[in-house]
Amino acid sequence: MQSHTKRGSAGIMLLVVFLLALITELLPMEAQAIPIYARQTGQNCVACHAGGQFPELTSYGRLFKLTGYTMGNRADVPLAVMATASGTSVNSKTPGTGDTYADFPQNGLVHFTTASIFAGGKITDNIGLFGQWTYEAYAQQDPNGHWAGHSGSDNFDLRYADRFIDTNKDLIVGASLNNNPGVTDVWNTFNSGFSSIGPGYVPTSNAAGNGGPFVGTPASPIIMQLGPIAAGMNAYLFWNNTVYAEVGAYQTANRIFSFLSQGIPDSDMPKLKGQLNPYWRLALNHDWGANSAMVGLFGMNAEIYANSPDTFGPTTRYRDVGVDAQYQYILDPHTISAQFSYIKENQSYSDELWDSSNPNYAGSFSNSSNALNYLRLKGTYVYQAKYGASLGYVAVTGSADTLAYTSSPDGNGNPVPFGNANSTPNTHIWIPEIFWTPIQNIRVGLQYYKFTEYNGSSANYDGNGRNASDNNTAFLYVWGAY
Amino acid sequence: MSDATKRPIRSNLGRGYSLNKMRWLQLALVTILGTTSSGCANVERSRDLGNPNVPAAVTAVQVCSNCHGKDGNSISPNFPRLAGQQSLYLAAQLENFRSHQRADPEGFEYMWGISRKLTDEQIKGLADYFAKQTPQANSAVDASTAAAGKLIFENGLPAKQTPPCSTCHGPKGEGMASFPRLANQHQDYLVKQLNVFRNTEGRPGTPMKQITHLLDPQEITSVAAYLQALPPN
């Protein structure tokens, strides 16, 4: 435990030095002294990010991305860095396995969490890149349960774009090589790759558990889970700032595409079947006055080998269909925005995975297919691109499956804090946040995750007396980018 | 769910990578850079702001249009309308952005970067492009506010020694050489700029500091409302 604390302190020291360097550097407020695209365009973050919020894009930011990150002057040093320090505090650490450190790693400890290097920007008049390499200070546990850092590919989006525009028409066409379905999207309503800062950065997933991270949802649709292990080739068009259409085909990011999934060994990688797992996206956009609105549809079909990394045997077929919407009002000093997305997922399984009469029965699921529904809502207000507050809501519901959602004990037979006595993924979370951006490169925020239901009930969801509210978590972070 | 996707994939980030993979990365980057850096600049549809060979009309639609509209009739009041604006005024503003003499917040946030490598010729071309565009009517405003603004625009405020705006900006707000067109301009933009003149040194070298000195917020709002509602002429 001591060594973790030491590592945490060193992390904080590092971050403090980093932030001080940033502030010193930025006091003269030169427009050039900001990350990669800002250096390329010479503009402030607020030009492309609504109210200066990363990653939500303004109308202008959407056009910048859709035209392939090619606007401006090629940066002399096409690099930028980003770092986050954070701390979490969970409402109750018991009941659990008895090893609260294993159950809730880094809980109560403010520590250096992640650092990213970005490379990219304009390459030619038609080609540009968003490339991100991320180091997570607590990415994985060794056999003794100690956490260790790890770095690897994060979001990657290499684009070719052209724009046919005159006073009568405007057509943007483009193509992208990327590693995460939805990373190409410009409305930020559903894609996990560009979700806001959140405790997802904190490696709080319970190694012994069967439910994923303790702050978050026990299950999420496949469209949110494939970054950075999928390689996609997408083509899109945006017509008259109104109609957007995109199609993509995804496959496992290995072999020739392994540069997209650097840091993840092939043996750890879920394997997509075939090269053409389809992704699609349609959106209608309308701007009027200081307002901008979008309604859209999107979806993905993916088939994954159940015995990955083996690329044979039974598979799970996922079919995701989503509907989403966004509204923005941006007029200095006010930024108001709201996002909505709802994904319906159908999972169907090869017989071996669920049919007990099958000679190769693996006992993974009790049903031949399951449904999973994922709803996200968020509303934000930012004043002067400095002071902000938001309220988010996540609701996961799905069919009950006694084998997919179980309450199995850990290796010593102790109950795990995220057990599931109800065999459903049903979870509801409210997420209020306040944040402050004293200068555009630094943000300090406090989020609270209030669970009204977890794994199917508000009380005793694990059968051992743990309530949904025991998982309520406060999350404090400092974010910096240069 | 499959075992593979039960837990967040990010937490599966593994144990290093092989040189082989690094080679692929390098190969990919070299291929990209190699095929693209050897002069396939496409000046007819370029968004490059550092290439003096990109014609102004191309930059106008490929870049400026993102905020100001492809015909200069911007939709968002965050960004001024440029259609029918006086060419001399537009060129002077771009030069002031480029030299950082104009330092109002929006100018600094958006325009310093955009203008930093434009040549004089490109600036002239951009100014001419937008001056030639046809202004469109802007959205309606509160009639009584606009009526109060009309009085200020046409008669000034003699008690405050504020001259009529129309003296320099034309009877229809159409502007004159280095005096900008104001007709159909967004009210919000005009209010913000009048406050920049009145309260800051962000736009030096114009008589507007003195003219706006004694205006109160209601007078500023009124005259800006009147100007937004002026018919395109």
XYZ file of C-alpha atoms in Angstrom:
715
model
C 0.000 0.000 0.000
C 2.858 2.301 0.903
C 4.393 1.966 -2.509
C 1.126 2.960 -4.094
C 0.952 6.062 -1.957
C 4.505 6.919 -2.928
C 3.718 6.442 -6.540
C 0.650 8.610 -6.090
C 2.677 11.413 -4.488
C 5.243 11.268 -7.249
C 2.389 11.496 -9.710
C 0.981 14.555 -7.997
C 4.414 16.188 -7.925
C 4.785 15.507 -11.621
C 1.409 16.969 -12.342
C 2.031 20.053 -10.229
C 5.290 20.684 -12.077
C 3.505 20.135 -15.358
C 0.695 22.519 -14.477
C 3.074 25.185 -13.196
C 5.045 24.944 -16.406
C 1.805 25.293 -18.319
C 0.638 28.336 -16.409
C 3.994 30.045 -16.739
C 3.996 29.311 -20.416
C 0.468 30.503 -20.954
C 0.312 33.704 -18.979
C 1.020 35.889 -22.003
C -1.932 34.065 -23.646
C -0.365 33.685 -27.027
C -2.795 31.992 -29.335
C -0.033 29.694 -30.522
C 0.622 28.276 -27.077
C -2.151 25.685 -27.124
C -2.535 22.148 -28.395
C -2.079 20.768 -31.794
C -5.058 22.031 -33.796
C -4.979 25.361 -32.026
C -1.372 25.723 -33.096
C -2.381 24.780 -36.610
C -5.255 27.266 -36.847
C -3.921 29.842 -34.389
C -7.334 29.840 -32.773
C -8.536 29.328 -29.227
C -10.095 26.084 -28.014
C -13.533 27.755 -27.896
C -13.544 28.052 -31.683
C -13.976 24.301 -32.050
C -15.066 23.133 -28.576
C -18.420 24.303 -27.215
C -17.741 26.555 -24.236
C -14.179 25.266 -24.277
C -15.412 21.826 -23.231
C -13.387 18.945 -24.447
C -14.445 17.097 -26.579
C -17.845 18.585 -27.531
C -17.607 20.318 -30.899
C -19.142 23.546 -32.174
C -20.548 23.829 -35.704
C -17.158 25.132 -36.734
C -15.329 22.319 -34.941
C -17.469 19.771 -36.758
C -16.522 21.278 -40.105
C -12.866 21.337 -39.094
C -12.982 17.605 -38.353
C -15.083 16.700 -41.392
C -12.679 18.551 -43.679
C -9.974 16.237 -42.433
C -8.182 18.452 -39.865
C -6.645 20.240 -42.855
C -7.578 23.853 -42.206
C -4.819 26.273 -41.244
C -1.051 26.071 -41.475
C 0.821 22.859 -40.961
C 2.217 22.958 -37.411
C 6.004 22.965 -37.025
C 5.807 20.388 -34.254
C 2.628 18.377 -34.764
C 2.456 17.173 -31.176
C 0.432 17.943 -28.081
C 0.229 16.476 -24.608
C -2.520 16.001 -22.067
C -2.529 14.762 -18.486
C -5.078 14.068 -15.796
C -4.792 13.711 -12.031
C -7.795 12.531 -10.120
C -9.183 10.977 -7.004
C -12.303 8.996 -6.224
C -14.236 8.440 -3.068
C -16.798 5.654 -2.964
C -19.705 5.768 -0.553
C -19.081 2.360 1.009
C -16.350 -0.203 0.556
C -18.260 -2.969 2.291
C -19.560 -5.548 1.798
C -16.838 -6.721 -0.544
C -14.089 -9.286 -0.676
C -12.505 -7.891 2.459
C -9.603 -6.545 0.407
C -10.809 -3.011 -0.131
C -7.703 -2.096 -2.072
C -8.391 -4.792 -4.629
C -12.061 -3.932 -4.734
C -11.613 -0.161 -4.937
C -8.078 0.581 -6.066
C -6.888 4.146 -5.560
C -10.060 5.036 -3.732
C -9.425 8.135 -1.635
C -6.043 8.711 -3.231
C -5.447 11.646 -5.531
C -3.025 10.413 -8.131
C -1.617 11.009 -11.561
C -4.058 9.096 -13.724
C -3.360 9.361 -17.427
C -1.173 11.146 -19.895
C -1.647 11.328 -23.634
C 0.484 12.388 -26.520
C -1.320 13.580 -29.606
C 0.230 13.558 -33.041
C -1.330 14.805 -36.185
C -3.073 17.711 -37.737
C -2.764 18.804 -41.315
C -0.544 16.585 -43.461
C -1.567 17.761 -46.928
C -4.390 19.844 -48.356
C -6.601 16.768 -48.149
C -5.138 14.552 -45.437
C -5.058 15.057 -41.697
C -4.667 13.014 -38.557
C -5.949 12.696 -35.028
C -3.597 10.293 -33.290
C -3.555 9.700 -29.546
C -1.231 7.571 -27.473
C -2.251 7.182 -23.846
C -0.401 6.165 -20.719
C -2.575 4.964 -17.870
C -0.828 5.003 -14.537
C -2.964 2.182 -13.144
C -3.826 0.154 -16.179
C -3.326 -3.386 -15.017
C -2.632 -5.586 -12.041
C 0.318 -7.915 -11.696
C -0.170 -11.407 -10.205
C 0.284 -9.922 -6.717
C -2.543 -7.502 -7.269
C -0.261 -4.475 -7.618
C -1.280 -1.938 -10.203
C 1.098 -0.910 -12.925
C 1.125 1.633 -15.678
C 0.760 0.876 -19.320
C 0.641 2.806 -22.541
C -0.976 2.065 -25.839
C -2.871 3.348 -28.835
C -5.852 5.436 -28.012
C -8.033 7.202 -30.549
C -6.782 7.226 -34.116
C -8.477 8.876 -37.069
C -6.567 9.405 -40.304
C -8.705 11.264 -42.817
C -8.867 12.166 -46.430
C -11.391 14.894 -47.190
C -12.402 17.131 -50.040
C -14.947 19.903 -50.149
C -16.879 21.023 -53.215
C -18.265 24.382 -52.262
C -19.428 27.577 -53.942
C -22.204 30.020 -53.134
C -24.819 27.518 -54.341
C -23.651 24.203 -52.972
C -21.539 22.638 -50.277
C -20.536 18.988 -50.324
C -17.872 17.503 -48.073
C -16.750 13.977 -48.870
C -14.191 12.021 -46.964
C -12.723 8.745 -45.819
C -11.222 7.654 -42.538
C -8.961 4.929 -41.275
C -9.687 4.671 -37.559
C -9.666 2.332 -34.601
C -12.946 2.932 -32.830
C -16.521 2.928 -34.158
C -17.902 6.385 -33.545
C -14.525 8.076 -33.209
C -15.265 9.567 -36.610
C -18.496 11.118 -35.412
C -18.721 14.877 -34.868
C -21.700 15.107 -32.513
C -20.229 13.292 -29.498
C -23.506 11.814 -28.330
C -22.743 8.102 -28.224
C -19.155 7.276 -29.023
C -17.123 6.190 -26.048
C -13.865 7.170 -27.647
C -14.549 10.848 -27.217
C -16.548 10.804 -24.027
C -15.826 13.487 -21.476
C -13.429 13.185 -18.611
C -14.771 10.617 -16.213
C -13.722 7.980 -13.805
C -13.300 5.699 -16.777
C -9.798 7.068 -16.548
C -9.532 5.608 -13.076
C -8.804 1.888 -13.229
C -11.435 1.022 -10.739
C -12.559 -2.149 -12.441
C -12.611 -4.985 -10.021
C -10.286 -7.712 -11.147
C -12.207 -10.343 -9.211
C -15.602 -9.086 -10.160
C -17.884 -9.913 -12.943
C -19.374 -6.572 -13.674
C -16.811 -4.204 -15.058
C -15.844 -0.920 -13.473
C -17.444 -0.047 -10.173
C -18.216 3.416 -11.406
C -20.162 2.892 -14.534
C -22.453 0.369 -16.004
C -22.245 -3.409 -15.775
C -22.727 -3.711 -19.522
C -22.581 -1.458 -22.556
C -23.265 -1.989 -26.256
C -20.521 -3.300 -28.491
C -20.403 -0.054 -30.496
C -18.969 1.592 -27.368
C -16.472 -1.142 -26.619
C -14.323 -1.734 -29.660
C -11.773 1.087 -29.369
C -8.878 0.660 -29.996
C -9.023 -2.971 -31.073
C -11.042 -2.486 -34.244
C -9.727 -1.195 -37.543
C -12.310 0.640 -39.588
C -12.417 2.111 -43.025
C -15.206 4.607 -43.329
C -16.552 6.907 -46.028
C -18.792 9.882 -45.387
C -20.458 12.912 -46.898
C -21.949 16.076 -45.469
C -24.257 17.976 -47.791
C -25.117 21.655 -47.332
C -24.385 21.481 -43.615
C -27.619 19.495 -43.388
C -27.434 15.824 -44.324
C -24.690 13.594 -42.997
C -24.186 9.977 -44.025
C -21.380 7.581 -43.175
C -20.669 3.902 -43.655
C -17.757 1.923 -42.308
C -16.413 -1.605 -42.198
C -14.554 -2.868 -39.148
C -12.209 -5.747 -38.537
C -9.777 -6.751 -35.820
C -6.907 -4.270 -35.554
C -4.172 -6.871 -35.898
C -1.690 -7.845 -38.585
C -1.355 -4.907 -40.987
C -3.581 -2.811 -38.727
C -1.795 -3.662 -35.481
C -0.379 -0.125 -35.311
C -3.933 0.923 -34.420
C -3.990 -1.281 -31.335
C -0.425 -0.815 -30.105
C -0.044 -1.925 -26.529
C -2.650 -4.659 -26.642
C -1.160 -8.083 -27.271
C -2.904 -10.112 -29.900
C -3.664 -12.722 -27.235
C -5.739 -10.190 -25.268
C -7.676 -8.922 -28.210
C -11.311 -9.800 -28.842
C -11.460 -11.002 -32.420
C -14.014 -9.723 -34.869
C -15.155 -12.234 -37.448
C -14.509 -11.080 -41.000
C -13.439 -7.731 -42.394
C -16.812 -6.156 -42.956
C -18.507 -5.653 -39.628
C -20.651 -2.709 -40.717
C -21.055 0.681 -39.051
C -23.464 3.298 -40.338
C -24.582 6.761 -39.360
C -27.186 9.228 -40.654
C -27.796 12.703 -39.252
C -29.795 15.794 -40.039
C -28.219 19.039 -38.887
C -29.734 22.492 -38.734
C -28.188 25.764 -37.574
C -30.258 28.877 -36.921
C -29.213 32.000 -35.066
C -26.983 30.929 -32.215
C -28.625 27.484 -32.188
C -27.592 24.190 -33.688
C -29.558 20.965 -33.606
C -29.050 17.441 -34.870
C -31.174 14.307 -34.955
C -29.607 11.081 -36.077
C -29.578 7.333 -36.409
C -26.613 5.022 -36.189
C -25.801 1.388 -35.825
C -23.328 -1.408 -36.009
C -23.346 -5.149 -36.569
C -20.412 -7.048 -35.136
C -19.617 -10.700 -34.725
C -16.990 -11.670 -32.154
C -15.396 -15.027 -31.471
C -16.392 -16.196 -28.011
C -13.048 -17.937 -27.562
C -10.961 -14.950 -28.637
C -8.088 -14.761 -29.365
C -8.975 -17.948 -31.258
C -10.591 -17.146 -34.554
C -12.757 -20.213 -34.812
C -15.614 -21.700 -32.879
C -18.745 -20.078 -31.481
C -19.498 -16.392 -31.855
C -21.712 -13.692 -30.465
C -23.502 -11.554 -33.013
C -24.267 -8.002 -31.926
C -26.747 -5.772 -33.701
C -26.814 -2.186 -32.405
C -29.255 0.446 -33.572
C -29.246 3.881 -32.013
C -31.072 7.171 -32.184
C -29.496 10.404 -30.990
C -29.956 14.149 -30.843
C -28.034 17.224 -29.846
C -28.960 20.823 -29.207
C -26.469 23.667 -28.720
C -26.886 27.354 -28.038
C -23.589 29.174 -28.224
C -23.479 32.926 -27.822
C -20.728 34.395 -25.709
C -20.813 34.375 -22.686
C -23.321 31.495 -22.693
C -22.995 27.913 -23.881
C -25.954 25.609 -23.426
C -25.933 22.097 -24.777
C -27.899 18.893 -24.486
C -27.178 15.425 -25.824
C -29.336 12.337 -26.049
C -28.546 8.859 -27.312
C -30.374 5.579 -27.034
C -28.923 2.310 -28.273
C -30.836 -0.945 -28.620
C -28.595 -3.951 -28.848
C -29.544 -7.480 -29.745
C -27.004 -10.182 -28.942
C -27.457 -13.659 -30.356
C -25.212 -16.589 -29.606
C -23.961 -19.697 -31.304
C -25.639 -22.824 -29.982
C -22.537 -23.960 -28.074
C -22.778 -20.894 -25.856
C -26.317 -21.405 -24.583
C -27.841 -24.739 -25.672
C -27.162 -27.352 -23.012
C -28.029 -30.122 -25.457
C -25.145 -29.068 -27.717
C -22.198 -31.492 -27.400
C -19.784 -28.527 -27.083
C -21.967 -26.613 -24.611
C -19.917 -23.865 -22.936
C -22.556 -22.530 -20.580
C -21.958 -18.840 -21.257
C -25.563 -17.740 -21.524
C -28.923 -19.049 -20.414
C -30.748 -17.458 -23.352
C -30.153 -17.866 -27.061
C -30.235 -14.086 -27.387
C -30.287 -11.090 -25.080
C -31.327 -7.478 -25.351
C -29.408 -4.522 -23.965
C -30.671 -0.924 -24.013
C -28.418 2.005 -23.248
C -29.722 5.526 -22.711
C -27.557 8.594 -22.175
C -28.743 12.133 -21.485
C -26.655 15.153 -20.659
C -27.302 18.848 -20.260
C -24.566 21.433 -19.758
C -24.295 25.135 -19.098
C -20.981 26.980 -19.364
C -20.480 30.643 -18.564
C -17.639 32.576 -20.202
C -16.106 29.248 -21.225
C -14.872 29.119 -17.616
C -17.545 28.060 -15.178
C -19.675 25.059 -16.010
C -22.216 22.663 -14.625
C -23.757 19.592 -16.152
C -26.188 16.852 -15.322
C -25.945 13.455 -16.944
C -28.127 10.390 -16.731
C -27.355 6.854 -17.826
C -29.888 4.040 -17.863
C -29.002 0.499 -18.813
C -31.701 -2.125 -19.076
C -31.652 -5.570 -20.573
C -32.961 -9.068 -20.499
C -32.183 -11.254 -17.504
C -29.653 -14.017 -18.049
C -28.502 -16.099 -15.116
C -25.223 -17.060 -16.758
C -24.271 -13.723 -18.334
C -24.879 -11.750 -15.139
C -23.819 -13.797 -12.156
C -22.748 -13.408 -8.580
C -19.745 -15.671 -8.539
C -17.409 -15.253 -5.549
C -13.737 -14.394 -5.876
C -10.930 -16.994 -5.791
C -11.155 -17.272 -1.985
C -14.883 -17.767 -1.981
C -15.613 -14.246 -0.707
C -18.501 -12.310 -2.185
C -17.488 -9.630 -4.682
C -18.921 -6.145 -4.341
C -20.353 -6.154 -7.819
C -22.154 -9.443 -7.740
C -25.472 -9.715 -9.447
C -28.231 -11.512 -7.597
C -30.871 -10.387 -10.070
C -29.114 -11.548 -13.240
C -29.945 -8.329 -15.065
C -27.713 -5.421 -16.098
C -30.315 -2.821 -15.095
C -28.504 0.227 -13.777
C -29.463 3.891 -13.425
C -26.950 6.616 -12.668
C -27.290 10.370 -12.215
C -24.091 12.319 -12.809
C -23.968 15.966 -11.733
C -20.734 17.845 -12.370
C -19.289 21.270 -11.763
C -16.108 22.436 -13.433
C -13.840 25.411 -13.772
C -11.524 26.227 -16.651
C -9.321 29.050 -15.341
C -7.370 29.091 -18.594
C -8.252 27.118 -21.638
C -5.584 24.460 -21.049
C -6.558 23.556 -17.516
C -9.785 22.239 -16.139
C -10.709 21.271 -12.609
C -13.911 19.364 -12.013
C -15.954 17.483 -9.501
C -18.400 14.791 -10.555
C -20.743 12.716 -8.492
C -22.114 9.354 -9.574
C -25.409 8.612 -7.886
C -26.645 5.086 -8.435
C -30.388 4.675 -8.006
C -30.256 1.107 -9.327
C -27.331 -1.244 -9.859
C -27.448 -4.768 -11.274
C -31.198 -4.857 -11.144
C -32.102 -3.377 -7.784
C -31.564 -0.445 -5.484
C -31.067 -2.594 -2.363
C -29.103 -5.785 -1.834
C -28.256 -6.143 -5.498
C -25.534 -8.699 -4.819
C -27.467 -10.826 -2.354
C -24.935 -9.906 0.351
C -26.459 -6.666 1.481
C -24.747 -4.211 -0.839
C -27.023 -1.420 -2.059
C -26.828 0.586 -5.271
C -26.160 3.740 -3.252
C -23.057 2.103 -1.732
C -21.489 2.589 -5.155
C -22.121 6.344 -5.202
C -18.820 7.956 -6.003
C -17.312 11.401 -5.957
C -14.673 12.050 -8.587
C -12.316 15.016 -8.512
C -9.973 15.732 -11.392
C -7.461 18.170 -12.775
C -6.955 18.093 -16.506
C -4.254 19.864 -18.436
C -3.218 20.000 -22.073
C -0.434 21.669 -23.948
C -22.171 -10.974 -23.757
C -19.057 -12.809 -24.699
C -16.315 -13.170 -22.138
C -14.207 -11.012 -24.346
C -16.443 -8.036 -23.938
C -17.724 -8.518 -20.429
C -15.104 -6.205 -19.040
C -14.025 -2.937 -20.556
C -11.526 -3.650 -23.222
C -9.369 -0.737 -22.094
C -8.577 -2.659 -18.931
C -7.156 -5.415 -21.097
C -4.354 -3.161 -22.270
C -1.602 -5.643 -22.335
C 2.045 -6.217 -21.886
C 4.038 -4.326 -24.453
C 4.315 -4.533 -28.153
C 6.747 -6.030 -30.563
C 9.220 -4.282 -32.809
C 7.325 -5.799 -35.669
C 4.342 -3.663 -34.869
C 6.478 -0.564 -34.542
C 7.738 -1.256 -38.006
C 4.208 -1.269 -39.328
C 3.551 2.056 -37.686
C 6.663 3.538 -39.210
C 5.864 2.044 -42.559
C 2.362 3.478 -42.470
C 3.591 6.936 -41.530
C 6.347 6.906 -44.107
C 3.875 5.824 -46.757
C 1.467 8.564 -45.846
C 4.084 11.276 -45.680
C 5.874 10.023 -48.745
C 2.825 9.971 -50.933
C 1.528 13.264 -49.745
C 4.380 15.633 -49.083
C 5.562 15.512 -52.659
C 3.502 18.382 -53.933
C -0.077 17.358 -54.322
C -1.280 20.731 -53.115
C -4.738 21.251 -54.436
C -5.048 25.034 -54.501
C -8.478 25.040 -56.098
C -9.999 23.395 -53.020
C -7.388 24.106 -50.377
C -7.920 25.084 -46.780
C -4.244 25.955 -46.369
C -3.840 29.372 -44.779
C -0.093 29.416 -45.237
C 0.042 28.996 -49.009
C 0.146 32.323 -50.870
C -0.937 30.572 -54.055
C -4.393 29.696 -52.768
C -6.818 32.116 -54.449
C -8.832 34.322 -52.097
C -12.130 33.052 -53.487
C -11.087 29.511 -52.542
C -10.153 30.508 -48.990
C -13.430 32.417 -48.684
C -15.570 29.343 -49.314
C -13.261 26.654 -47.908
C -12.385 28.440 -44.668
C -14.198 31.745 -44.003
C -17.574 30.224 -44.868
C -17.386 27.943 -41.821
C -18.346 30.897 -39.641
C -19.321 33.737 -41.961
C -21.404 31.730 -44.444
C -20.376 30.986 -47.992
C -22.124 34.160 -49.223
C -21.054 36.191 -46.199
C -24.481 36.064 -44.556
C -23.454 34.341 -41.339
C -26.108 32.427 -39.433
C -24.699 32.664 -35.919
C -24.581 36.119 -34.301
C -21.212 35.089 -32.887
C -19.785 35.917 -36.292
C -20.318 39.186 -38.186
C -22.018 39.261 -41.536
C -19.607 40.206 -44.267
C -21.886 40.263 -47.332
C -21.840 43.683 -48.976
C -19.354 44.991 -46.434
C -17.058 47.790 -47.562
C -13.977 46.272 -49.138
C -11.621 48.861 -47.652
C -12.997 48.222 -44.180
C -12.702 44.442 -44.513
C -9.107 44.666 -45.716
C -8.220 47.019 -42.871
C -9.720 44.635 -40.302
C -7.829 41.634 -41.680
C -4.627 43.665 -41.572
C -5.403 44.695 -37.990
C -5.992 41.087 -37.008
C -2.796 40.028 -38.707
C -0.788 42.731 -36.905
C -2.680 42.093 -33.620
C -3.782 45.729 -33.510
C -7.377 44.611 -33.276
C -7.588 42.675 -30.027
C -11.242 42.315 -29.142
C -11.856 38.857 -27.585
C -13.434 37.263 -30.642
C -10.825 38.828 -32.893
C -8.097 37.339 -30.760
C -9.759 33.955 -30.341
C -10.659 33.381 -33.978
C -9.056 35.850 -36.334
C -5.449 36.278 -35.257
C -4.730 32.725 -36.260
C -6.735 32.818 -39.468
C -5.035 35.986 -40.699
C -1.490 35.376 -39.543
C -0.048 34.235 -42.863
C -2.404 35.853 -45.353
C -0.635 37.939 -47.962
C -1.708 41.495 -48.782
C -3.002 40.193 -52.063
C -5.065 37.483 -50.391
C -6.475 40.017 -47.939
C -7.493 42.286 -50.801
C -9.064 39.327 -52.592
C -11.019 38.224 -49.532
C -12.255 41.756 -48.919
C -13.405 42.056 -52.528
C -15.070 38.630 -52.429
C -17.273 39.459 -49.463
C -17.924 43.034 -50.596
C -19.470 41.620 -53.756
C -21.845 39.235 -51.991
C -25.510 40.141 -51.680
C -26.684 40.959 -48.160
C -29.760 39.113 -46.938
C -32.351 40.343 -44.474
C -31.617 39.430 -40.862
C -34.152 38.150 -38.358
C -36.764 40.442 -36.840
C -36.197 42.387 -33.629
C -38.399 44.057 -31.062
C -40.106 46.941 -32.899
C -40.111 49.495 -30.083
C -36.417 48.871 -29.349
C -35.612 49.324 -33.021
C -37.676 52.533 -33.155
C -35.617 53.990 -30.314
C -32.478 52.934 -32.149
C -33.631 54.629 -35.346
C -33.715 57.979 -33.552
C -30.142 57.545 -32.362
C -28.973 56.359 -35.767
C -30.537 59.295 -37.602
C -30.257 62.089 -35.065
C -27.534 61.047 -32.652
C -27.826 62.039 -28.999
C -27.198 65.790 -28.938
C -27.259 65.893 -25.146
C -24.325 63.472 -25.088
C -22.667 65.017 -28.111
C -23.080 61.727 -29.929
C -23.295 62.376 -33.681
C -25.815 60.541 -35.858
C -24.421 57.175 -36.947
C -25.716 57.827 -40.445
C -23.224 60.653 -40.905
C -20.368 58.195 -41.465
C -22.145 54.880 -41.969
C -24.603 56.177 -44.575
C -28.324 56.887 -44.367
C -29.148 53.231 -44.938
C -26.278 51.903 -42.863
C -24.534 50.865 -46.063
C -21.115 52.141 -44.992
C -18.609 54.224 -46.871
C -15.021 53.180 -47.704
C -13.329 52.641 -44.355
C -16.585 53.174 -42.447
C -18.238 49.768 -42.205
C -21.619 48.754 -43.444
C -23.911 48.185 -40.450
C -27.199 47.311 -42.120
C -28.394 43.731 -41.396
C -25.488 43.164 -39.035
C -26.256 40.924 -36.058
C -27.483 42.916 -33.079
C -25.439 40.831 -30.660
C -22.250 41.403 -32.633
C -22.880 45.161 -32.795
C -23.581 45.364 -29.055
C -20.364 43.516 -28.281
C -18.279 45.686 -30.613
C -19.811 48.927 -29.303
C -18.842 47.761 -25.833
C -15.342 46.952 -27.037
C -15.042 50.526 -28.326
C -16.612 51.998 -25.205
C -14.891 49.949 -22.515
C -11.585 48.731 -23.902
C -8.610 49.610 -26.049
C -9.195 46.542 -28.190
C -9.939 48.483 -31.389
C -7.678 51.514 -31.467
C -7.426 54.120 -34.193
C -11.100 54.900 -34.734
C -13.304 57.762 -33.518
C -15.688 55.176 -32.028
C -14.113 55.234 -28.581
C -15.141 58.843 -28.167
C -18.516 58.416 -29.843
C -19.568 55.492 -27.678
C -18.093 56.900 -24.490
C -21.370 58.186 -23.054
C -23.774 55.641 -24.519
C -25.696 53.622 -21.970
C -26.468 49.907 -22.410
C -30.059 50.533 -23.481
C -28.964 52.968 -26.191
C -26.419 50.471 -27.451
C -29.033 47.701 -27.549
C -31.526 49.940 -29.359
C -29.265 51.145 -32.109
C -27.950 47.608 -32.674
C -31.515 46.289 -32.930
C -32.385 48.946 -35.491
C -29.363 48.057 -37.597
C -30.067 44.303 -37.564
C -33.595 44.971 -38.802
C -32.612 47.362 -41.612
C -33.639 46.027 -45.001
C -30.805 44.895 -47.247
C -30.105 47.638 -49.746
